[in-house]
mmCIF file of C-alpha atoms and ligand atoms in Angstrom:
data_model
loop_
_atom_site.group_PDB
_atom_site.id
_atom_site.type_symbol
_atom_site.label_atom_id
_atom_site.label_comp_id
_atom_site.label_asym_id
_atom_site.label_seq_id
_atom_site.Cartn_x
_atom_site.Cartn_y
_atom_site.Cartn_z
ATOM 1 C CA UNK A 1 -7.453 39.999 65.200
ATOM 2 C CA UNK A 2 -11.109 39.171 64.207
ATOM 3 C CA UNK A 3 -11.933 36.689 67.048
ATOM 4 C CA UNK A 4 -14.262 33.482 66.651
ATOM 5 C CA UNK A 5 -13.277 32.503 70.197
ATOM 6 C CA UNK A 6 -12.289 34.186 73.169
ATOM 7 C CA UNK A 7 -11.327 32.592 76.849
ATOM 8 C CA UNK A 8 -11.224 35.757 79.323
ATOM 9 C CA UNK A 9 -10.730 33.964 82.669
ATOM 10 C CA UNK A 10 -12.398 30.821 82.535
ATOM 11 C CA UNK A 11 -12.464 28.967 85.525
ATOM 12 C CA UNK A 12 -13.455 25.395 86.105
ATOM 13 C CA UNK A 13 -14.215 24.371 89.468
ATOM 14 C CA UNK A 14 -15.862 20.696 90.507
ATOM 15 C CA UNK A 15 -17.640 20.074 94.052
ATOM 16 C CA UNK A 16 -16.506 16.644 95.510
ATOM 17 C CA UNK A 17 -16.749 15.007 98.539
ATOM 18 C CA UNK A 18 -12.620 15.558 99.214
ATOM 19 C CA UNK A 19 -13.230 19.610 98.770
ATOM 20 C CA UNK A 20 -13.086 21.497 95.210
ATOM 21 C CA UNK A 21 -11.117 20.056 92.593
ATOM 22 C CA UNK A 22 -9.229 23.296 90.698
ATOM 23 C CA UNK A 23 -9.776 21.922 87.446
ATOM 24 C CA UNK A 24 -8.812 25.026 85.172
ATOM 25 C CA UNK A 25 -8.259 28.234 86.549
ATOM 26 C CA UNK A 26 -8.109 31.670 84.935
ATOM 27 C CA UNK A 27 -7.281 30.180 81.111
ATOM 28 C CA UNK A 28 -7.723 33.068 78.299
ATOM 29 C CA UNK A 29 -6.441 33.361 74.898
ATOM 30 C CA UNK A 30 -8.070 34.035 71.505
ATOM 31 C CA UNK A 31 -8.560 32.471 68.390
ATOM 32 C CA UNK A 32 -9.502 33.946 64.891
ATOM 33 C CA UNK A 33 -10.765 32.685 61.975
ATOM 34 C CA UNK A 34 -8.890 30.081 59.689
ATOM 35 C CA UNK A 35 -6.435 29.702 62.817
ATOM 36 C CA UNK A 36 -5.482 26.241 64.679
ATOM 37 C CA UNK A 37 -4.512 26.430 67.850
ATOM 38 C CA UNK A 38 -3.464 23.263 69.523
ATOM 39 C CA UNK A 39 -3.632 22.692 73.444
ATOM 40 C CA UNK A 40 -1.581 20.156 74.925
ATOM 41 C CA UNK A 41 -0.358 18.667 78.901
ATOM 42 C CA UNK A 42 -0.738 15.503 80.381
ATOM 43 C CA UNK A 43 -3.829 13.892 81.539
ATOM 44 C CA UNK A 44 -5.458 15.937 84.360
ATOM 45 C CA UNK A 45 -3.963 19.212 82.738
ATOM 46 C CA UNK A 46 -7.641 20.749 82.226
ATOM 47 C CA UNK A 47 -7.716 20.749 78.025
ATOM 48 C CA UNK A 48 -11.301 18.483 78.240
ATOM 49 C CA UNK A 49 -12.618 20.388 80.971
ATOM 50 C CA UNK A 50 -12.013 24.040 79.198
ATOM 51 C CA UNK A 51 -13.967 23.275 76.555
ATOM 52 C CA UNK A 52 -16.790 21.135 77.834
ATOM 53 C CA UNK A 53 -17.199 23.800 79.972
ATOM 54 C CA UNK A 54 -16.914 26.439 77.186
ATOM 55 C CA UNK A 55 -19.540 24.413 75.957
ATOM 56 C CA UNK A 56 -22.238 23.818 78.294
ATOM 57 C CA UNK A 57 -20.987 20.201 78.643
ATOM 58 C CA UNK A 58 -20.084 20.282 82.272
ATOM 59 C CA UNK A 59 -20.770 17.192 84.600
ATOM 60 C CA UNK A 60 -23.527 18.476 87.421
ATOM 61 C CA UNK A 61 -21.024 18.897 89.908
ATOM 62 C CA UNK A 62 -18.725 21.716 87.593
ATOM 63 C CA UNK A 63 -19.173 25.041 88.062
ATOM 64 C CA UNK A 64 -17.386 27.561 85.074
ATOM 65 C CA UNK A 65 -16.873 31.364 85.656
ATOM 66 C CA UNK A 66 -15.328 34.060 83.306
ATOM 67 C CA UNK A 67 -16.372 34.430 79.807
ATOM 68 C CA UNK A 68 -16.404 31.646 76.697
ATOM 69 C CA UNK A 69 -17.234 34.240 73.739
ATOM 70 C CA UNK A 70 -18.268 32.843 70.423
ATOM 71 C CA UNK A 71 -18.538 35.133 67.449
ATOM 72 C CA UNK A 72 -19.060 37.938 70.761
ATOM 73 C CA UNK A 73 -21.761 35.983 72.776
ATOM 74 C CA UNK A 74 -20.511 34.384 75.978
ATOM 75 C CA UNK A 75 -21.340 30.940 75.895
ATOM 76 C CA UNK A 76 -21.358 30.515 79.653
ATOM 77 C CA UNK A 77 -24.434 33.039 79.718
ATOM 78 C CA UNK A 78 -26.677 30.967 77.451
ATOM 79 C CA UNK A 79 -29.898 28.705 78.193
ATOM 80 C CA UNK A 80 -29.663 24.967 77.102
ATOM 81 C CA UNK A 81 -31.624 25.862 73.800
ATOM 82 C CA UNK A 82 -29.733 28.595 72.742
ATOM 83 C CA UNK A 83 -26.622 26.396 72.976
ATOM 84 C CA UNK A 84 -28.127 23.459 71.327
ATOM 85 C CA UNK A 85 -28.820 25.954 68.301
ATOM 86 C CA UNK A 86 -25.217 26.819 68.360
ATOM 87 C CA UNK A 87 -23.906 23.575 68.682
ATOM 88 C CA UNK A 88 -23.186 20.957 65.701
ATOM 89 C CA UNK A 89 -23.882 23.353 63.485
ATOM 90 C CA UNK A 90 -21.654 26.795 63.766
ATOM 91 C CA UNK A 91 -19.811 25.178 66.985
ATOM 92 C CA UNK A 92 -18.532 21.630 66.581
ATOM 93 C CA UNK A 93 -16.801 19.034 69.343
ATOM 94 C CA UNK A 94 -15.325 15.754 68.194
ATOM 95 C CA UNK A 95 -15.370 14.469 71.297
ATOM 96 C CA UNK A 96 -12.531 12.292 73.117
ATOM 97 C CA UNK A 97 -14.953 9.331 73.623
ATOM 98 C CA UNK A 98 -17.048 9.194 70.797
ATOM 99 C CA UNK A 99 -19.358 6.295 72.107
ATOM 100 C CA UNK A 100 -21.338 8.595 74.097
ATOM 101 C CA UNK A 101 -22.030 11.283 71.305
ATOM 102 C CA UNK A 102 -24.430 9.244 68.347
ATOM 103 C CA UNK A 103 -27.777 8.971 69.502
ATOM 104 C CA UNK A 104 -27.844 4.876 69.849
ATOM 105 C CA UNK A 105 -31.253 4.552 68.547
ATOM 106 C CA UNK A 106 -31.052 6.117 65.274
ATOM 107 C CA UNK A 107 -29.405 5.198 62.016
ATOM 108 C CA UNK A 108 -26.332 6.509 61.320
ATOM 109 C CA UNK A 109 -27.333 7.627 57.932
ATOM 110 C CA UNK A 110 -30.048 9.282 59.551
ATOM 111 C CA UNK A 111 -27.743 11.225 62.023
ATOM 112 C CA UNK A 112 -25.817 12.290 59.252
ATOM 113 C CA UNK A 113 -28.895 13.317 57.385
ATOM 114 C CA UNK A 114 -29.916 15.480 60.282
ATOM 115 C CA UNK A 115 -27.482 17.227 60.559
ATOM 116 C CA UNK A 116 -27.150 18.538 56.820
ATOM 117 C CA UNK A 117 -31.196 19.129 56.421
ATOM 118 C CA UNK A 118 -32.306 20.166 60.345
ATOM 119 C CA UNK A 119 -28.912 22.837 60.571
ATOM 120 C CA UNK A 120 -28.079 23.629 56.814
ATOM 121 C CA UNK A 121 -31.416 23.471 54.894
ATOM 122 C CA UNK A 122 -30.034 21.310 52.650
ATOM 123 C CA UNK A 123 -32.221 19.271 50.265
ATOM 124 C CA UNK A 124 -32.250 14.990 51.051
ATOM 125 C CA UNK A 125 -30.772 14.733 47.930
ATOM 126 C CA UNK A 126 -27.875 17.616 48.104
ATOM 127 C CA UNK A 127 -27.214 16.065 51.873
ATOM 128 C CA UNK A 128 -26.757 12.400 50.310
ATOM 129 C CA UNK A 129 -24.699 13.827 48.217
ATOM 130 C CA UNK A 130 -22.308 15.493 50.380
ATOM 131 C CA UNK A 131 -22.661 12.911 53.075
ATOM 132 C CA UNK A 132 -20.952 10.332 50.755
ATOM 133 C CA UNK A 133 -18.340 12.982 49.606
ATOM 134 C CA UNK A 134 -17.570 13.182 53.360
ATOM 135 C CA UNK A 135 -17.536 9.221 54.135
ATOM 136 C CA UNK A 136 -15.515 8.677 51.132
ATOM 137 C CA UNK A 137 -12.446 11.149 52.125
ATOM 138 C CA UNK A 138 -12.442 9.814 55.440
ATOM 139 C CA UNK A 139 -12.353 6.280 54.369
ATOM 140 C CA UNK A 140 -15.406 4.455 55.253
ATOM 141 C CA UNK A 141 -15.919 1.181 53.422
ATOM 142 C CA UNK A 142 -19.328 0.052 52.064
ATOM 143 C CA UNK A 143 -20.761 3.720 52.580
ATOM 144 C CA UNK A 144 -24.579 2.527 51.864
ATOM 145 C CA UNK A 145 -24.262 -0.449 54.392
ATOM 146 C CA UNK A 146 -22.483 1.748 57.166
ATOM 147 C CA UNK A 147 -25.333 4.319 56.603
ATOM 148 C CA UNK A 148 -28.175 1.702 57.467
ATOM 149 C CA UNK A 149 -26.607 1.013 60.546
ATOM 150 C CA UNK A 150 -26.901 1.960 63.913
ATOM 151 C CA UNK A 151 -24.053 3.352 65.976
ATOM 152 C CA UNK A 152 -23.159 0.069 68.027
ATOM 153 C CA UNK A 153 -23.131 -1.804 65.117
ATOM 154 C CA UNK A 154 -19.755 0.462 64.414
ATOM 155 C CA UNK A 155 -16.090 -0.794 65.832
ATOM 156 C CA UNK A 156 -14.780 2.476 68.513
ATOM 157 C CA UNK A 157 -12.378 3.905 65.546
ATOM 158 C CA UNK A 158 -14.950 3.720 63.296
ATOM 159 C CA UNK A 159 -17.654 5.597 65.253
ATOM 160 C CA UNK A 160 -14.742 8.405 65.698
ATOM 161 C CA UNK A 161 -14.818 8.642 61.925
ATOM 162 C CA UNK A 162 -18.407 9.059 61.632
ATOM 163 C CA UNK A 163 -18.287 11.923 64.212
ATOM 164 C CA UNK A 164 -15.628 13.507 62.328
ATOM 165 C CA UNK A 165 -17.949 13.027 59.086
ATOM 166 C CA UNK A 166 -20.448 15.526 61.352
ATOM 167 C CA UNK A 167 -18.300 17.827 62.241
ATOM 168 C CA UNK A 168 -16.884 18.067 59.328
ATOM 169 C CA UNK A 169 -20.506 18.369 57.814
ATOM 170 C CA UNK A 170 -21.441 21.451 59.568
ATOM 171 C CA UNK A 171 -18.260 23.290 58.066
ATOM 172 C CA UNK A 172 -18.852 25.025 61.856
ATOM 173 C CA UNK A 173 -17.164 28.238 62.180
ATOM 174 C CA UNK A 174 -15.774 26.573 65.259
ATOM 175 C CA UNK A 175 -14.572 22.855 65.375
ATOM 176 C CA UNK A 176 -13.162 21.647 68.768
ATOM 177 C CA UNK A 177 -11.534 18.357 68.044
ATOM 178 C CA UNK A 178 -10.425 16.535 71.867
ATOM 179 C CA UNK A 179 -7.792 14.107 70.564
ATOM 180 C CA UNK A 180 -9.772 13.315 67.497
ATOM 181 C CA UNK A 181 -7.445 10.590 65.881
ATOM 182 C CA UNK A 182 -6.716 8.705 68.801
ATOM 183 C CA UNK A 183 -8.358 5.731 68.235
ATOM 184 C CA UNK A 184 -7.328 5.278 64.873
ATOM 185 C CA UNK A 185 -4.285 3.914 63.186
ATOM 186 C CA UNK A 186 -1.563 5.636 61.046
ATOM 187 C CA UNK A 187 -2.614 5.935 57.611
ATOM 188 C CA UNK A 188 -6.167 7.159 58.585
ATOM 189 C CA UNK A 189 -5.054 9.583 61.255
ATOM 190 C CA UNK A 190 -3.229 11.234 58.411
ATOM 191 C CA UNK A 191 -6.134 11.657 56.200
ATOM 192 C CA UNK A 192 -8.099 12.922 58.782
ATOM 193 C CA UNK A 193 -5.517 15.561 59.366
ATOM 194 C CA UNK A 194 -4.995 16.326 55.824
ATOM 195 C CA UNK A 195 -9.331 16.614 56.282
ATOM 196 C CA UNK A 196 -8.726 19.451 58.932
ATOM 197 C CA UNK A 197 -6.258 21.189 56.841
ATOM 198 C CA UNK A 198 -8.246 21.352 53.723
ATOM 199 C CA UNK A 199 -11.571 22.339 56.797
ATOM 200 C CA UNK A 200 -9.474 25.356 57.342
ATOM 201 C CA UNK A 201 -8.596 26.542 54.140
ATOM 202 C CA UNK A 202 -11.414 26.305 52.672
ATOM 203 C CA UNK A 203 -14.347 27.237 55.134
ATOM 204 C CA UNK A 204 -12.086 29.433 57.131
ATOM 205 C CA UNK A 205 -13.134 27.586 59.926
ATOM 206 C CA UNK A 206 -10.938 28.270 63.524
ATOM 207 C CA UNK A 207 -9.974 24.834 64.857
ATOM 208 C CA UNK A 208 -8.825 23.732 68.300
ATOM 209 C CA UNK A 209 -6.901 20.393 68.252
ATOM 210 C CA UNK A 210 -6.771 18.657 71.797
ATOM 211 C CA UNK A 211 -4.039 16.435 71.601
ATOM 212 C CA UNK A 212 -0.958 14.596 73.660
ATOM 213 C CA UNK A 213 0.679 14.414 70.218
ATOM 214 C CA UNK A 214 3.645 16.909 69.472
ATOM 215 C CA UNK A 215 3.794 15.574 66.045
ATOM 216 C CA UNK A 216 -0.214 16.291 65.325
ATOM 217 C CA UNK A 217 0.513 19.928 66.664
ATOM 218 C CA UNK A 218 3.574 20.418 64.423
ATOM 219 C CA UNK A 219 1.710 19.312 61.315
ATOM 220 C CA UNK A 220 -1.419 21.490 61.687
ATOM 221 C CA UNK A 221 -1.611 24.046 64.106
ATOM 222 C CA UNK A 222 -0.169 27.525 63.690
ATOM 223 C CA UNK A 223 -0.522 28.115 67.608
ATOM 224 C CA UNK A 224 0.031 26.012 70.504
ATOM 225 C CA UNK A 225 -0.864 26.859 74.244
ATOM 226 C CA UNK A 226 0.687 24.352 76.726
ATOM 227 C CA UNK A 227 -1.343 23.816 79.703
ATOM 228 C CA UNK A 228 -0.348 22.475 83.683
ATOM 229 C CA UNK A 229 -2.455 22.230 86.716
ATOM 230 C CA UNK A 230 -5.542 23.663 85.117
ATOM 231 C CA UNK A 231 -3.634 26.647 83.721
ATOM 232 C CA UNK A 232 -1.525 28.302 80.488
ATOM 233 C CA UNK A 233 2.548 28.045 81.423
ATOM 234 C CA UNK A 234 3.457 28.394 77.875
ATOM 235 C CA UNK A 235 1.713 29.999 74.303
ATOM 236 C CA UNK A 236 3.361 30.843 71.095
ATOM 237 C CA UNK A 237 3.162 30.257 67.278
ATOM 238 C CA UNK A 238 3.875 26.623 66.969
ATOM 239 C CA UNK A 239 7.528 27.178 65.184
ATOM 240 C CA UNK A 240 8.780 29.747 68.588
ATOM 241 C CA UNK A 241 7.504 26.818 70.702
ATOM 242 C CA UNK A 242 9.191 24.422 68.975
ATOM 243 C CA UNK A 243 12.658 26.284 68.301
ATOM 244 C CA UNK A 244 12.648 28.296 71.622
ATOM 245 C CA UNK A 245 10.350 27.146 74.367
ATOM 246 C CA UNK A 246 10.711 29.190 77.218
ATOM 247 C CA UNK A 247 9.286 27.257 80.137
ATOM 248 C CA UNK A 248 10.736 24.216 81.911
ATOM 249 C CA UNK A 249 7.709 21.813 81.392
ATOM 250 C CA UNK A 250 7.229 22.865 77.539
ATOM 251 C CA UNK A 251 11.254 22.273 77.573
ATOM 252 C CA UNK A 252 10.649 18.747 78.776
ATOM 253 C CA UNK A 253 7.515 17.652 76.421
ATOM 254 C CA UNK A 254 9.987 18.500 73.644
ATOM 255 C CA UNK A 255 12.480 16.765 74.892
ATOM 256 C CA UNK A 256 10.279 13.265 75.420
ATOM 257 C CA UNK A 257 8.558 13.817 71.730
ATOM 258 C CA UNK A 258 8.810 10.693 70.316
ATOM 259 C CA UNK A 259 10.990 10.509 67.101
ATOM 260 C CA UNK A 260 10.331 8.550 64.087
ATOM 261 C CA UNK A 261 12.624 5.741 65.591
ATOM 262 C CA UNK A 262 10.949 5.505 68.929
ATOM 263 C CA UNK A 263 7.802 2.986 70.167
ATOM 264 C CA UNK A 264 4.913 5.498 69.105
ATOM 265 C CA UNK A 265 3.315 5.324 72.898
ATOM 266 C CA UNK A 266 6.842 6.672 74.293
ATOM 267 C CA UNK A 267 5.794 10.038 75.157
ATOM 268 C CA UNK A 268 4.718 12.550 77.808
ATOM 269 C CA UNK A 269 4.779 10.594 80.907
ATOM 270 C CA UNK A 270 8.754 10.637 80.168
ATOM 271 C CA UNK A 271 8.983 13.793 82.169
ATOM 272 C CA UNK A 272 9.706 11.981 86.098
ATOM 273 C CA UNK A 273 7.347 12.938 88.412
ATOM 274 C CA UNK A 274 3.432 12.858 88.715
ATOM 275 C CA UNK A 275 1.020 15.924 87.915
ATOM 276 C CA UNK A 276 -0.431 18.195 90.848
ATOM 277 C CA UNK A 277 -3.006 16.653 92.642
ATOM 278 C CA UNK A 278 -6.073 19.876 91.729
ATOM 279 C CA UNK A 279 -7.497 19.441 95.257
ATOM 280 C CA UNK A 280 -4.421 20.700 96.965
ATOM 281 C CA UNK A 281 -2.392 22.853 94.427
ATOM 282 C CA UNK A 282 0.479 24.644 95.681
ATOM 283 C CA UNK A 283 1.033 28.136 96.527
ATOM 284 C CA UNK A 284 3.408 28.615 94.131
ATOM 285 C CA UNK A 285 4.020 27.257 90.563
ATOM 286 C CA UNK A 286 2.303 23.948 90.284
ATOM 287 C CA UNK A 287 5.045 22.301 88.751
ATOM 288 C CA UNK A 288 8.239 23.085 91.519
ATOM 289 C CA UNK A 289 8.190 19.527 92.688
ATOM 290 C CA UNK A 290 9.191 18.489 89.183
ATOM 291 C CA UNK A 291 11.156 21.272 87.729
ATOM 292 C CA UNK A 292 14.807 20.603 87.814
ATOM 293 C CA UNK A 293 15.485 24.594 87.790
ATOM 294 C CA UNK A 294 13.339 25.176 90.686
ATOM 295 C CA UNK A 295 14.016 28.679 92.437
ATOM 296 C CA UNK A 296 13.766 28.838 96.283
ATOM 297 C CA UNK A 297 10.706 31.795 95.523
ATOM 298 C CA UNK A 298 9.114 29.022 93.165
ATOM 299 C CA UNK A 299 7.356 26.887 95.449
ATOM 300 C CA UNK A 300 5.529 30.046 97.447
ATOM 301 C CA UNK A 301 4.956 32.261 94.713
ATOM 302 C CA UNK A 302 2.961 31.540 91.735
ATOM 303 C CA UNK A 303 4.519 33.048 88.614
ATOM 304 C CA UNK A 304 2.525 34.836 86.261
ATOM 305 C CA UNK A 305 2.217 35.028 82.737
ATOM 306 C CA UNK A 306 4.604 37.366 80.831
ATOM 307 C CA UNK A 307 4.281 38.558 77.855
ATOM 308 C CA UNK A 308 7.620 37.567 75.520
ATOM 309 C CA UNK A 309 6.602 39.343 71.838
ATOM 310 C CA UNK A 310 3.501 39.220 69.546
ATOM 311 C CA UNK A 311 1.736 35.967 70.491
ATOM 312 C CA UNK A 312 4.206 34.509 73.331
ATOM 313 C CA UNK A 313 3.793 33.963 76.915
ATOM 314 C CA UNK A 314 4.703 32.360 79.189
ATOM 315 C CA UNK A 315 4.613 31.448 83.196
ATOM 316 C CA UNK A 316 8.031 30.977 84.916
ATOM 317 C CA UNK A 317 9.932 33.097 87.664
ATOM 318 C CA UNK A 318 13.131 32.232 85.511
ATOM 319 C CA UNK A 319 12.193 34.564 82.618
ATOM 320 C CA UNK A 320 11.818 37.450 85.699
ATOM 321 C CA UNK A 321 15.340 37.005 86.483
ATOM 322 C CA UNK A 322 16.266 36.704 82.929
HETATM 323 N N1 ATP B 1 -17.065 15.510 87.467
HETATM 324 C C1 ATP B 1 -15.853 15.725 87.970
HETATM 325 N N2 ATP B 1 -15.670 15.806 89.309
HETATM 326 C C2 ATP B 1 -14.466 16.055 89.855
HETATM 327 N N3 ATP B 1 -13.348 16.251 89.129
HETATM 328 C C3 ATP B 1 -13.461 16.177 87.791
HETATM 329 C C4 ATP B 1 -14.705 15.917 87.145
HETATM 330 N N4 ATP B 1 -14.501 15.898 85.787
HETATM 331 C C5 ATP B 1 -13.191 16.144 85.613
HETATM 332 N N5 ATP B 1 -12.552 16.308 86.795
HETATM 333 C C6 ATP B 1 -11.131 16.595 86.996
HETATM 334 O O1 ATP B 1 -10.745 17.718 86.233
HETATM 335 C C7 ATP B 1 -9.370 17.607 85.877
HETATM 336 C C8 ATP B 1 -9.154 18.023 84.460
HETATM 337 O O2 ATP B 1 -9.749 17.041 83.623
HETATM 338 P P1 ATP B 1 -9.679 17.084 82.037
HETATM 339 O O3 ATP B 1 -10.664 16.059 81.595
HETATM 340 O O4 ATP B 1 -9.862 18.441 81.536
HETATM 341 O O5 ATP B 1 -8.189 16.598 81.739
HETATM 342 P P2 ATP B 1 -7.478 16.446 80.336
HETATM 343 O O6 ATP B 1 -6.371 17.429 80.297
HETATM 344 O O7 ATP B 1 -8.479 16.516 79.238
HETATM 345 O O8 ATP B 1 -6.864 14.977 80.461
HETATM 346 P P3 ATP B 1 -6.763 13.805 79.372
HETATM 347 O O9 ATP B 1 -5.551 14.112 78.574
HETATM 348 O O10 ATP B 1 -6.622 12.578 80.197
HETATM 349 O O11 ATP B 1 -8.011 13.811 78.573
HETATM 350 C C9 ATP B 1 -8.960 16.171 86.164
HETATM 351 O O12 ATP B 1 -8.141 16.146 87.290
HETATM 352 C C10 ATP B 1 -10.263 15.473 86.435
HETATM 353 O O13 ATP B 1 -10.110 14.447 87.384
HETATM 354 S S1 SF4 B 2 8.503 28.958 88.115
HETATM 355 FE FE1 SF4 B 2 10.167 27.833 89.079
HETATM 356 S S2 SF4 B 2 9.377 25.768 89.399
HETATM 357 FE FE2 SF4 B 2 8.010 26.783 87.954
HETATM 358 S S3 SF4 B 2 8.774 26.212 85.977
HETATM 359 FE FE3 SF4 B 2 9.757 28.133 86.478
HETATM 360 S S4 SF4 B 2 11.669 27.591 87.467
HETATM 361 FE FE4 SF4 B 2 10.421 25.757 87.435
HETATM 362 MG MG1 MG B 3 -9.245 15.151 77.952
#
């Protein structure tokens, strides 16, 4: 596979006051062009982290080893400038709080502008052009008012939709999108996701989708990895996972997807138990204390990933035995 994106043993690690947090630990997988991989776990799980990291985005405290290589050059290895060139334009994030990401001070037309004429050498004209194109399929009402505005003049969901205008802007080779619809309700969720699809088929672009949602994952992605405690226990074209997932804690996401019938918010935190606290992980597989098949070996040993067939792994002392 032609890779736009290789993990090879990434491994985020923050310095705190309690003693290192294991944020993500030893995560690597591939992605190639026109390919959407979604990554999903609870909160905590280490999807942010991964890819901030990846990214140069890492709070002063984080520390990232092991190898983020874009298009072949390892991300983790470049200056501040060299990233900046590379991001929001071949490399996009949508980010999961979107507040933080517009530069407050400047209109959002301008932003936009930037963006298209700084990165893409577009004319002012050509970028107006496409810029509306853009607001328009993502819904934006009163386009030429929104423009002359600054970025706190904007409600939360709609600031979300002018960052996925950028990134959509750049046509990167690369967008990263950290629960990107989130904010938003129903109807535009879907457009944005119909936005992604037609992103991918027609600029080839890779996408990652960050996401809690099952439903998101089913609807776009051709690949899903499934992280706990900072690390892969499950990866497989998005169909396997569905039909056949292999490891206890992608068994019980399925299992508390909410269906059409269900209160939308019903969903992950079904599974009873809490996450593994990253300060103090276990010796053995992070999620024993929670895994009604537990093995007497599981709470010492750590299981390792094992390959099942072209694209499909995953981490669980059960599939040893099987
Ligand atoms: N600056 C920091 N210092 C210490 N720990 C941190 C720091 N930033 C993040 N973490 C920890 O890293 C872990 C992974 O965080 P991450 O943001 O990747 O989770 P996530 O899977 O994206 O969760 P969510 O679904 O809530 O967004 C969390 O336990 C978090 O508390
Ligand atoms: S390794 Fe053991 S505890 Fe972990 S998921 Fe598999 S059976 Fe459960
Ligand atoms: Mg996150």
């Amino acid at each position: 596979m032609d890779s736009v994106f290789t993990l090879d043993n990434l491994t985020v690690r923050f310095a705190t006051k309690e003693g290192a947090v294991a944020a993500v630990s030893d995560l690597s997988f591939a992605l190639g062009r026109g390919e959407c991989l979604g990554i999903v776990g609870e909160s905590g799980s280490g999807k942010s982290q991964t890819f901030l990291a990846s990214m140069g985005l890492l709070a002063p405290n984080g520390h990232a080893t092991g190898r983020a290589l874009f298009q072949g050059q390892d991300l983790l290895k470049l200056d501040r400038e060299a990233l900046n060139k590379i991001r929001g334009n071949r490399m996009a994030m949508i980010f999961q709080d979107s507040g933080t990401s517009l530069t407050p001070h400047m209109k959002v037309g301008n932003q936009l502008m930037e963006v298209l004429t700084t990165h893409k050498g577009l004319s002012a004209e050509a970028a107006k052009k496409r810029i509306l194109e853009v607001m328009e399929a993502i819904r934006i009402p009163e386009i030429d008012k929104r423009l002359n505005q600054y970025p706190h003049e904007f409600s939360g969901g709609m600031r979300q939709r002018v960052m996925i205008a950028m990134a959509l802007l750049c046509e990167p080779d690369l967008l990263i999108a950290d629960e990107p619809t989130t904010a938003l309700d129903v109807t535009v969720q879907a457009q944005i996701l119909q936005l992604f699809k037609a992103l991918k088929q027609h600029t080839r672009s890779a996408i990652v989708l960050i996401t809690h949602d099952l439903g998101v994952v089913a609807g776009l992605c051709d690949r899903v990895i499934v992280m706990y405690g900072g690390r892969v226990v499950e990866e497989g074209p998005v169909a396997d996972i569905f039909a056949n997932p292999k490891h206890p804690y992608t068994q019980g996401l399925l299992k508390c997807m909410p269906r059409l019938d269900q209160d939308l918010d019903a969903e992950l935190e079904a599974i009873p138990g809490q996450p593994p606290n990253l300060q103090k992980l276990p010796p053995g597989c992070a999620f024993a204390e929670r895994c009604t098949h537990a093995l007497p070996r599981c709470a010492a040993e750590r299981p390792g990933l094992r390959d099942l067939g072209p694209g499909r792994r995953a981490a669980c002392h059960l599939l040893e035995a099987a």
